mmCIF file of C-alpha atoms in Angstrom:
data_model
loop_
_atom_site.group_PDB
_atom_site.id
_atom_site.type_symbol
_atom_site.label_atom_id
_atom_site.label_comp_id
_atom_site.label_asym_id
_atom_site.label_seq_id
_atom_site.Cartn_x
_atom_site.Cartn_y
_atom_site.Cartn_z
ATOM 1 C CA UNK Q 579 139.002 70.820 146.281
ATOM 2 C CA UNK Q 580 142.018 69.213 148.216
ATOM 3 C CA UNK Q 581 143.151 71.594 150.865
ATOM 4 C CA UNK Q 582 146.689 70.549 150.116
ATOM 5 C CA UNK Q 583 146.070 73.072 146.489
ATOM 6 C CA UNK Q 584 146.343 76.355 148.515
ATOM 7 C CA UNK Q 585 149.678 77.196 150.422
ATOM 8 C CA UNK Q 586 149.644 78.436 154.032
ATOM 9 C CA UNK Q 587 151.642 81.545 154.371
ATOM 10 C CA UNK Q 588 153.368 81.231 157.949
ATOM 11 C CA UNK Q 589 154.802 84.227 159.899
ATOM 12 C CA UNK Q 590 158.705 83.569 160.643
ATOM 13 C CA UNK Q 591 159.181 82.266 164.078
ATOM 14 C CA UNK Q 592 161.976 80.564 166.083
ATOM 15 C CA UNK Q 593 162.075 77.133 166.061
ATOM 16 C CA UNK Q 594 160.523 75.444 169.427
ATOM 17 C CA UNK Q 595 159.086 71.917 170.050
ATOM 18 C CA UNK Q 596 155.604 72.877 171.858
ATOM 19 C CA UNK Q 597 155.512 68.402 172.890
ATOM 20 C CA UNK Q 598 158.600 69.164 175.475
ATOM 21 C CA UNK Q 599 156.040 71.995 177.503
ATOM 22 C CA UNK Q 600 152.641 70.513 176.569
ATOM 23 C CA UNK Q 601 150.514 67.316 176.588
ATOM 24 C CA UNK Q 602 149.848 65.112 173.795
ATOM 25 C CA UNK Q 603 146.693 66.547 172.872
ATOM 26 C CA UNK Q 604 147.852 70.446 172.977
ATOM 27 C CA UNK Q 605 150.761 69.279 170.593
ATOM 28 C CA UNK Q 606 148.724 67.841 167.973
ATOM 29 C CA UNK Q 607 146.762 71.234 168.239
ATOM 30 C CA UNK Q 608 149.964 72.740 167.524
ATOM 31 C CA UNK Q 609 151.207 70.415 164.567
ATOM 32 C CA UNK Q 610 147.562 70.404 162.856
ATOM 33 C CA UNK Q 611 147.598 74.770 163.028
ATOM 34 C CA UNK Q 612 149.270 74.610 159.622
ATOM 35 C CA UNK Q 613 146.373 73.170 158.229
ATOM 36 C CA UNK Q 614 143.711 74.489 160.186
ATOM 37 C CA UNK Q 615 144.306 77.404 158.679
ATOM 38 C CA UNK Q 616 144.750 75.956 155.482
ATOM 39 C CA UNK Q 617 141.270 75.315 155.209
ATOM 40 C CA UNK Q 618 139.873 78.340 156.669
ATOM 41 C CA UNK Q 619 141.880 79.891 153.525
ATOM 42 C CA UNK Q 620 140.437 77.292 150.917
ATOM 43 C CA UNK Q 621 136.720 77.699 152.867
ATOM 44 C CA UNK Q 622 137.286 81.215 152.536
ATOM 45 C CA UNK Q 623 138.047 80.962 148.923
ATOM 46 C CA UNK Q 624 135.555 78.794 147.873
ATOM 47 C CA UNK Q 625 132.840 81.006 149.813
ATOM 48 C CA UNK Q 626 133.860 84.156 147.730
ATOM 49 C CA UNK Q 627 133.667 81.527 144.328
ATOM 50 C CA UNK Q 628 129.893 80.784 145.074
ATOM 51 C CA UNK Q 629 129.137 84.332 146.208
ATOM 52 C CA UNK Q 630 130.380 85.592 142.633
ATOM 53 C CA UNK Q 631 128.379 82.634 140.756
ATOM 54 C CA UNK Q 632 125.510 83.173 142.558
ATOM 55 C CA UNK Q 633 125.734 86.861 141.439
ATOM 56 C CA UNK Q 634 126.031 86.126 137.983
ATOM 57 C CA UNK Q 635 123.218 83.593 138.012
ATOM 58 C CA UNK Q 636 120.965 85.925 139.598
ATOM 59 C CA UNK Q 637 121.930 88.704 137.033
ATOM 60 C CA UNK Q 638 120.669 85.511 134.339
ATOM 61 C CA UNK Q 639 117.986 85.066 135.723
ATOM 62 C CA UNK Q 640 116.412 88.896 135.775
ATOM 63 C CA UNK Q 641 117.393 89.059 132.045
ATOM 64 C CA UNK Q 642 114.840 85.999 131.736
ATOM 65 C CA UNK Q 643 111.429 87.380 129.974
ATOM 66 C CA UNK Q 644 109.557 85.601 132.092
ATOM 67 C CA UNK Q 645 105.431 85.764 131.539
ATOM 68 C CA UNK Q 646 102.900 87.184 133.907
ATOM 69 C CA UNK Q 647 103.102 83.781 135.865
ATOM 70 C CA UNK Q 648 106.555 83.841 136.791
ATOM 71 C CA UNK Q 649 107.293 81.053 133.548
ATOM 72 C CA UNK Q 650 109.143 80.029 130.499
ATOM 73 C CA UNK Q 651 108.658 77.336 127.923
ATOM 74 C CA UNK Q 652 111.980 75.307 127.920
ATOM 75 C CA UNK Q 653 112.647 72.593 125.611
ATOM 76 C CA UNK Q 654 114.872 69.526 126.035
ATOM 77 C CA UNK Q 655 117.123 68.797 123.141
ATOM 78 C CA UNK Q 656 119.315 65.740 123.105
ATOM 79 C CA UNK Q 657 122.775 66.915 122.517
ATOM 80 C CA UNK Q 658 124.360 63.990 120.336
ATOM 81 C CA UNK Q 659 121.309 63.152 117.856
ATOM 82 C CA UNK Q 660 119.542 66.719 118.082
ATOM 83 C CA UNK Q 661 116.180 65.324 118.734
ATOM 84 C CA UNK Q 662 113.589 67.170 120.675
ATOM 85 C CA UNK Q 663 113.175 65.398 123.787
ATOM 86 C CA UNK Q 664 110.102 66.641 125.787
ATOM 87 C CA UNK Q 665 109.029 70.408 125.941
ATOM 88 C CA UNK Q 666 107.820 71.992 129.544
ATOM 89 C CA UNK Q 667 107.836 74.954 132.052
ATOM 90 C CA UNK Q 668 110.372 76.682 134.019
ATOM 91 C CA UNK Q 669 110.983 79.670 136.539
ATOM 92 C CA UNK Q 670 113.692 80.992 138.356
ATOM 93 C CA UNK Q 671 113.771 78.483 140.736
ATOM 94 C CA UNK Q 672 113.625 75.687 138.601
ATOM 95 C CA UNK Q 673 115.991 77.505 135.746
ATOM 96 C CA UNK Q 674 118.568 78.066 138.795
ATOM 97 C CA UNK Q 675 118.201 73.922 140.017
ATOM 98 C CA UNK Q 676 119.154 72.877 136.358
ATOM 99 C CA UNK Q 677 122.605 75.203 136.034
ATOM 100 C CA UNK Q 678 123.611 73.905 139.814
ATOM 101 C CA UNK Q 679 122.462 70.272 139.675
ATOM 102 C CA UNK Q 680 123.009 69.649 135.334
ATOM 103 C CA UNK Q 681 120.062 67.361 135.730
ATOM 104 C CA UNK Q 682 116.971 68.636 133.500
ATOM 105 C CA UNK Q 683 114.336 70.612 135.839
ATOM 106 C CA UNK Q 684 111.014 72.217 135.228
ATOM 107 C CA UNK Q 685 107.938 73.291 136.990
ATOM 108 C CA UNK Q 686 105.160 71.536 136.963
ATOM 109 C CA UNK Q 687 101.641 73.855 136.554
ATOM 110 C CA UNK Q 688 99.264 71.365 137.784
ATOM 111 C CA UNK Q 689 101.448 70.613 141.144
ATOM 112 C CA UNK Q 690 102.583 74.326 141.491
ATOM 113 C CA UNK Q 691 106.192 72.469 142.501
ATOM 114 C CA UNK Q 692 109.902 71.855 140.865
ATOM 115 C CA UNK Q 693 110.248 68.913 139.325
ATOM 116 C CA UNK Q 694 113.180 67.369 138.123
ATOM 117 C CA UNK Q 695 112.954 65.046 134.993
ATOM 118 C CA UNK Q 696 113.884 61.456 135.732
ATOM 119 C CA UNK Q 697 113.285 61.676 139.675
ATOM 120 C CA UNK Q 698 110.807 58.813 139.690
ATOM 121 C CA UNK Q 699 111.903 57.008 136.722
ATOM 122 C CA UNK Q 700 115.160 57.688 137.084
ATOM 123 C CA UNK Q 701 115.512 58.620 133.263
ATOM 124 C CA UNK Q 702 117.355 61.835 133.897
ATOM 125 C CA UNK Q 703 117.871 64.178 131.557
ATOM 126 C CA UNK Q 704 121.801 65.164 132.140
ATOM 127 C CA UNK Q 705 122.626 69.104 130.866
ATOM 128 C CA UNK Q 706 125.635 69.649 128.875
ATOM 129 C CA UNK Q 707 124.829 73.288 128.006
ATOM 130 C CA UNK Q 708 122.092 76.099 128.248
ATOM 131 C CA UNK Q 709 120.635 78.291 125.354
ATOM 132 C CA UNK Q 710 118.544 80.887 125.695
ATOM 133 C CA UNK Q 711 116.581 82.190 122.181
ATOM 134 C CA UNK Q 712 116.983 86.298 120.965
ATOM 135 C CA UNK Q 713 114.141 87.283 123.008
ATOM 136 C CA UNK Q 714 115.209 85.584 126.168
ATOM 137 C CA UNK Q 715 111.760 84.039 126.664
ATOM 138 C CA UNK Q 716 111.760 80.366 125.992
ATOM 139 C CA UNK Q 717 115.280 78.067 126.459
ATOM 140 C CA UNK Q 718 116.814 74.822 125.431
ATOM 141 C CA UNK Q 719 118.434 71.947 127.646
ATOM 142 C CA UNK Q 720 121.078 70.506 125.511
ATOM 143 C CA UNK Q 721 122.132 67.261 126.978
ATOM 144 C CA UNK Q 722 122.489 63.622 126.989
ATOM 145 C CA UNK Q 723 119.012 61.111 128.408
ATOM 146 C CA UNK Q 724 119.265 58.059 130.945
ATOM 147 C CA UNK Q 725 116.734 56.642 128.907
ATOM 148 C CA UNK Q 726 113.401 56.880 127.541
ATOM 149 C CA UNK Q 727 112.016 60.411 127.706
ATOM 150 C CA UNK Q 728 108.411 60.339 127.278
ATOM 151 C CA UNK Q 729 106.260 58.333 130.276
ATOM 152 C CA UNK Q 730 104.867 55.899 127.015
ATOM 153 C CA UNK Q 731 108.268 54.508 127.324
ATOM 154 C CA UNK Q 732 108.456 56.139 124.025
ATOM 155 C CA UNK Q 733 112.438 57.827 123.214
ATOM 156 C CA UNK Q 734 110.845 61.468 122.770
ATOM 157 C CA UNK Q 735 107.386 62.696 123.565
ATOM 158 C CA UNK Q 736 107.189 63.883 119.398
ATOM 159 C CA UNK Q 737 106.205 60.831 117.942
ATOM 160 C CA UNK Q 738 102.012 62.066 116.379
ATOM 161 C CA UNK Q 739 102.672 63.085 112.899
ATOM 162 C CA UNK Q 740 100.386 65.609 111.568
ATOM 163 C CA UNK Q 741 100.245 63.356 108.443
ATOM 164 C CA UNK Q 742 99.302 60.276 110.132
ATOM 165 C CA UNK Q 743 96.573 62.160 112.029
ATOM 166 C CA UNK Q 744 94.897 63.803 109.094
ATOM 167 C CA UNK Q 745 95.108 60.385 107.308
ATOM 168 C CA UNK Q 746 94.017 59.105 110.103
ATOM 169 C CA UNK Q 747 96.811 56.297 110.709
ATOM 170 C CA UNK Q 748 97.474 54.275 113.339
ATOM 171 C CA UNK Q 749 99.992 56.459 115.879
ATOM 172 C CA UNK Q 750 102.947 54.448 116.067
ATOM 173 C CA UNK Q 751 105.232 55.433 119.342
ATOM 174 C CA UNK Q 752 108.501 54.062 117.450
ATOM 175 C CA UNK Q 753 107.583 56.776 114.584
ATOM 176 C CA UNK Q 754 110.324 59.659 115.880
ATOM 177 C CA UNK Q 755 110.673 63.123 114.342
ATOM 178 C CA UNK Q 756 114.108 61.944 112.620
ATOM 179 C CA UNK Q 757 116.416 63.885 111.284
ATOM 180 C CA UNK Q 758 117.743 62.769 107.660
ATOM 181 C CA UNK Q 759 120.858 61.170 109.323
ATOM 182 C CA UNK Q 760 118.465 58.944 111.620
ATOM 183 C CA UNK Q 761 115.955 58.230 109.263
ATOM 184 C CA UNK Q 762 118.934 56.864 107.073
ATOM 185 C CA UNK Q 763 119.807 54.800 110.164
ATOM 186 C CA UNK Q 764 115.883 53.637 110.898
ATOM 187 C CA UNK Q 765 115.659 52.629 106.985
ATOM 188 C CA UNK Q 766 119.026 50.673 106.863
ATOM 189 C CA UNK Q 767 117.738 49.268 110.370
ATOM 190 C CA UNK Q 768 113.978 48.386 108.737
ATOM 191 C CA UNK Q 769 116.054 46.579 105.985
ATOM 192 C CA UNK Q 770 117.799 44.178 108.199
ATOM 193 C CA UNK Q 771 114.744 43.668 109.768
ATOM 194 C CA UNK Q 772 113.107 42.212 106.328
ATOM 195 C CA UNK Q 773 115.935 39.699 106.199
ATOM 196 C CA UNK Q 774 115.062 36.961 107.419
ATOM 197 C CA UNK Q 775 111.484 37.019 105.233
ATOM 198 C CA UNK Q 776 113.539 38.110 101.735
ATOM 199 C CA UNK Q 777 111.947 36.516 98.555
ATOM 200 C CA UNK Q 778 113.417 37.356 94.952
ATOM 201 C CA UNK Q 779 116.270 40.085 94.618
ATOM 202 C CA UNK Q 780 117.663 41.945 97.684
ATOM 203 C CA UNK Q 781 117.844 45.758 97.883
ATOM 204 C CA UNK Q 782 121.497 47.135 97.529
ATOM 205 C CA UNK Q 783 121.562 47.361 101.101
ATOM 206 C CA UNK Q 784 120.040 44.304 102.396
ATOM 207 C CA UNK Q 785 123.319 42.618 99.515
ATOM 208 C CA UNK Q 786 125.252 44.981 101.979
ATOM 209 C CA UNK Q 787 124.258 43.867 105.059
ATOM 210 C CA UNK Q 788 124.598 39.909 103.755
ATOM 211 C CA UNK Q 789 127.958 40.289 102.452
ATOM 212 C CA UNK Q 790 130.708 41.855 104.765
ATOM 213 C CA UNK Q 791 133.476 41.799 101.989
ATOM 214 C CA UNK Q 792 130.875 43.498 99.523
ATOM 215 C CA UNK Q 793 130.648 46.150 102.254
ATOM 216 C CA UNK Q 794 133.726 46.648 103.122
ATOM 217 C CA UNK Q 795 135.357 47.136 99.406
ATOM 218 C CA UNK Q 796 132.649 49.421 98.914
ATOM 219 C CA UNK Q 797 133.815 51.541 101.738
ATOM 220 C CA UNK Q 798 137.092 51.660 100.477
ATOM 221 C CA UNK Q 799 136.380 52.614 97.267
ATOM 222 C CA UNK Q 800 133.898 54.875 98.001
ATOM 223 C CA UNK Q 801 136.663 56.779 100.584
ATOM 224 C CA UNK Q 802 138.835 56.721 97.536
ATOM 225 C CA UNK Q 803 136.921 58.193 95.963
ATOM 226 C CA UNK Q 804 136.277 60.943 97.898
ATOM 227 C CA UNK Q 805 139.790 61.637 98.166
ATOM 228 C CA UNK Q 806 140.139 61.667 94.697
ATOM 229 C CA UNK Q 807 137.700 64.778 94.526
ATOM 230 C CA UNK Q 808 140.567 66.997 96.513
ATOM 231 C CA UNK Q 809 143.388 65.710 94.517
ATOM 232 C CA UNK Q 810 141.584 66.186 90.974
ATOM 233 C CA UNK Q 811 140.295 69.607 92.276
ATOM 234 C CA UNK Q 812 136.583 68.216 91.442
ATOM 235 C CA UNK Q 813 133.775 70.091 92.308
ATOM 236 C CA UNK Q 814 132.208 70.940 95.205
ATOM 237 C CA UNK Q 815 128.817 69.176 94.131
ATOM 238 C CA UNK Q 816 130.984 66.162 93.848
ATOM 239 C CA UNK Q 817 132.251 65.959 96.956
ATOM 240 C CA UNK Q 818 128.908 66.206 98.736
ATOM 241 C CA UNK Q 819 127.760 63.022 96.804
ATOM 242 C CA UNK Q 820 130.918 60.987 97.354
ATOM 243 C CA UNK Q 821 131.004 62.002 101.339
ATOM 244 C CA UNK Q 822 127.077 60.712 100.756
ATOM 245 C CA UNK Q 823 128.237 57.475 99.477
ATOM 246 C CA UNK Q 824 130.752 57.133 102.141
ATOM 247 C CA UNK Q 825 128.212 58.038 104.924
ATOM 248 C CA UNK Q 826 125.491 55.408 103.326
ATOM 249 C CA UNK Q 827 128.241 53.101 103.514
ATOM 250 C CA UNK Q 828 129.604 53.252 106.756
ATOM 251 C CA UNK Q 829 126.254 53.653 108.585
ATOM 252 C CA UNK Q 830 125.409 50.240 106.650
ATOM 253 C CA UNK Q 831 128.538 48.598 108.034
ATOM 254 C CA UNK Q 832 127.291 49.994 112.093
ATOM 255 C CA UNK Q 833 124.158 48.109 111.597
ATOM 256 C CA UNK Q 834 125.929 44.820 110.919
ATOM 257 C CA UNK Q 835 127.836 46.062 114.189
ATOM 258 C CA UNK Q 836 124.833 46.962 115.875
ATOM 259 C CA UNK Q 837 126.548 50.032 117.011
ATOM 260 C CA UNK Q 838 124.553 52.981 117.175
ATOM 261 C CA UNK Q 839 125.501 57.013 114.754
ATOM 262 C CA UNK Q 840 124.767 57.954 118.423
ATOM 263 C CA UNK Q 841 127.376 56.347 119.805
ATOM 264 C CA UNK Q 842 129.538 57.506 116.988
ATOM 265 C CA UNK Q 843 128.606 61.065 117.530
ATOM 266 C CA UNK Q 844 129.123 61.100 121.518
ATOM 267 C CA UNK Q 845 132.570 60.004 120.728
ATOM 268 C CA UNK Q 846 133.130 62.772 118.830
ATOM 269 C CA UNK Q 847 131.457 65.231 121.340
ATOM 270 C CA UNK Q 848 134.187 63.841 123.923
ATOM 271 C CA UNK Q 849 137.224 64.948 121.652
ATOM 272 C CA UNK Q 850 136.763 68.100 121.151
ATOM 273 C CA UNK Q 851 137.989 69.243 124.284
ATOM 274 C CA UNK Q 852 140.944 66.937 123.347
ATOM 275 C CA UNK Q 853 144.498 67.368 120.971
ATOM 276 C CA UNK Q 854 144.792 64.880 118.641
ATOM 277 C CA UNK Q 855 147.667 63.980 120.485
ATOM 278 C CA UNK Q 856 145.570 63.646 123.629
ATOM 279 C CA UNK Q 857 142.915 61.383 121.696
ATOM 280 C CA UNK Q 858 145.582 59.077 120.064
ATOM 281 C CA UNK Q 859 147.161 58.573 123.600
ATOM 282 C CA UNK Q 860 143.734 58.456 125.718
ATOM 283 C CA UNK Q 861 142.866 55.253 122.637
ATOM 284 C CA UNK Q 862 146.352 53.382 122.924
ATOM 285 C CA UNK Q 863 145.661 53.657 126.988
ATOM 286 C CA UNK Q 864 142.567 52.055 126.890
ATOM 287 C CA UNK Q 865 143.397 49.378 124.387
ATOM 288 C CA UNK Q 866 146.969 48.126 126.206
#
């Protein structure tokens, strides 16, 4: 914090210029006082800050039901896409490193040390928030990966499907545990993929992804739509299957973009701390 933030109350005091009875050096002791003590104030300040957080962390961290080891089972959850990153082991120590540092941190069992996700592969896990479950005995990292998670290289370490294994299929690291908006994505993604070996009649979406003007007109009419169910008071079943058609749509139209509903989503995460106002201005900045 910039010392120039906190004011330096000075007792009243006649005027006097200390350079006409001391040295050069004594009278830059004497102009620097005001903020000398400046930042034995702000050092002062900030000392009582930590003291206070370091309280409340420590009250946390005894509300912890930790098990007869000291641990807790604490899951890594990416914050934009909701996917379950990785799942491992933390105690106080390591619990405390993750709320001061925001990088992901655990304790490894086999090495009976911290260890901090990322610090060799540099694939950090950065926090955004904390959750702890009712019970207080197992917690959730909520925040945003450098990179691949799992040491296959692999986005997430949940890629083995039950199914697969009791069919006994081939495990296949790019098979994620999607949720319905990312297996939309993967499936529009798969169809562009199929392009460039199509024989007979395209899919609806691979006509999509060949035809930007299709696309588009569809996305407009499809918005219309949707509008149309608020201003002919339609119901409620009706607007879930038009905003459906408009989702479909759009996430078509990223594809041929190559831009990412992750992407999309992490903008949104950034506004809500923001006015519209704020948002409009922060886009017009950027673009001029």
């Amino acid at each position: 914090m910039a010392v120039s933030s906190f004011p330096c109350i000075q007792p009243v005091r006649p005027p006097f210029r200390p350079c006409s009875l001391f040295s050069a050096g004594v009278c830059g002791r004497f102009s620097n006082k005001k903020k000398i003590n400046a930042i034995v104030f702000a050092s002062s300040r900030k000392l009582d800050k930590d003291i206070y957080l370091q309280s409340k962390v420590d009250t946390l961290l005894d509300s912890i039901k930790w098990d007869d080891k000291g641990l807790a089972v604490a899951i890594a959850q990416n914050v934009d896409t909701g996917a379950i990153l990785m799942q491992g082991f933390v105690n106080r120590d390591a619990l405390a490193t993750t709320i001061s540092s925001r990088k992901a941190t655990f304790f490894s069992r086999s090495r009976a040390a911290l260890w901090t996700k990322g610090e060799t592969s540099k694939n950090f896990i950065d926090v955004h928030d904390i959750f702890v479950d009712c019970d207080r005995d197992s917690i959730i990292y909520l925040g945003k990966p450098d990179g691949p998670t799992c040491h296959t290289g692999s986005e997430t370490c949940y890629f083995t499907s039950i199914s697969d294994l009791l069919e006994e299929q081939e495990v296949e690291e790019n098979n994620l545990a999607l949720t319905t908006l990312y297996s939309l994505e993967s499936t529009i993604s798969q169809r562009e993929s199929e392009l460039a070996g199509q024989h007979g009649k395209p899919s609806w979406t691979k006509r999509l992804l060949l035809d930007e003007n299709l696309l588009c007109s569809k996305i407009r009419e499809e918005a219309d739509e949707l509008c149309r169910t608020l201003e002919e008071k339609e119901d409620n079943s009706r607007t879930a299957s038009e905003m459906a058609d408009v989702i479909y749509h759009a996430m078509v139209l990223l594809r041929r973009k190559g831009v990412k509903i992750e992407n999309v989503l992490e903008v949104l995460r950034k506004r809500f701390s923001q006015s519209g106002i704020e948002e409009k201005q922060s886009r017009v900045t950027t673009q001029n």
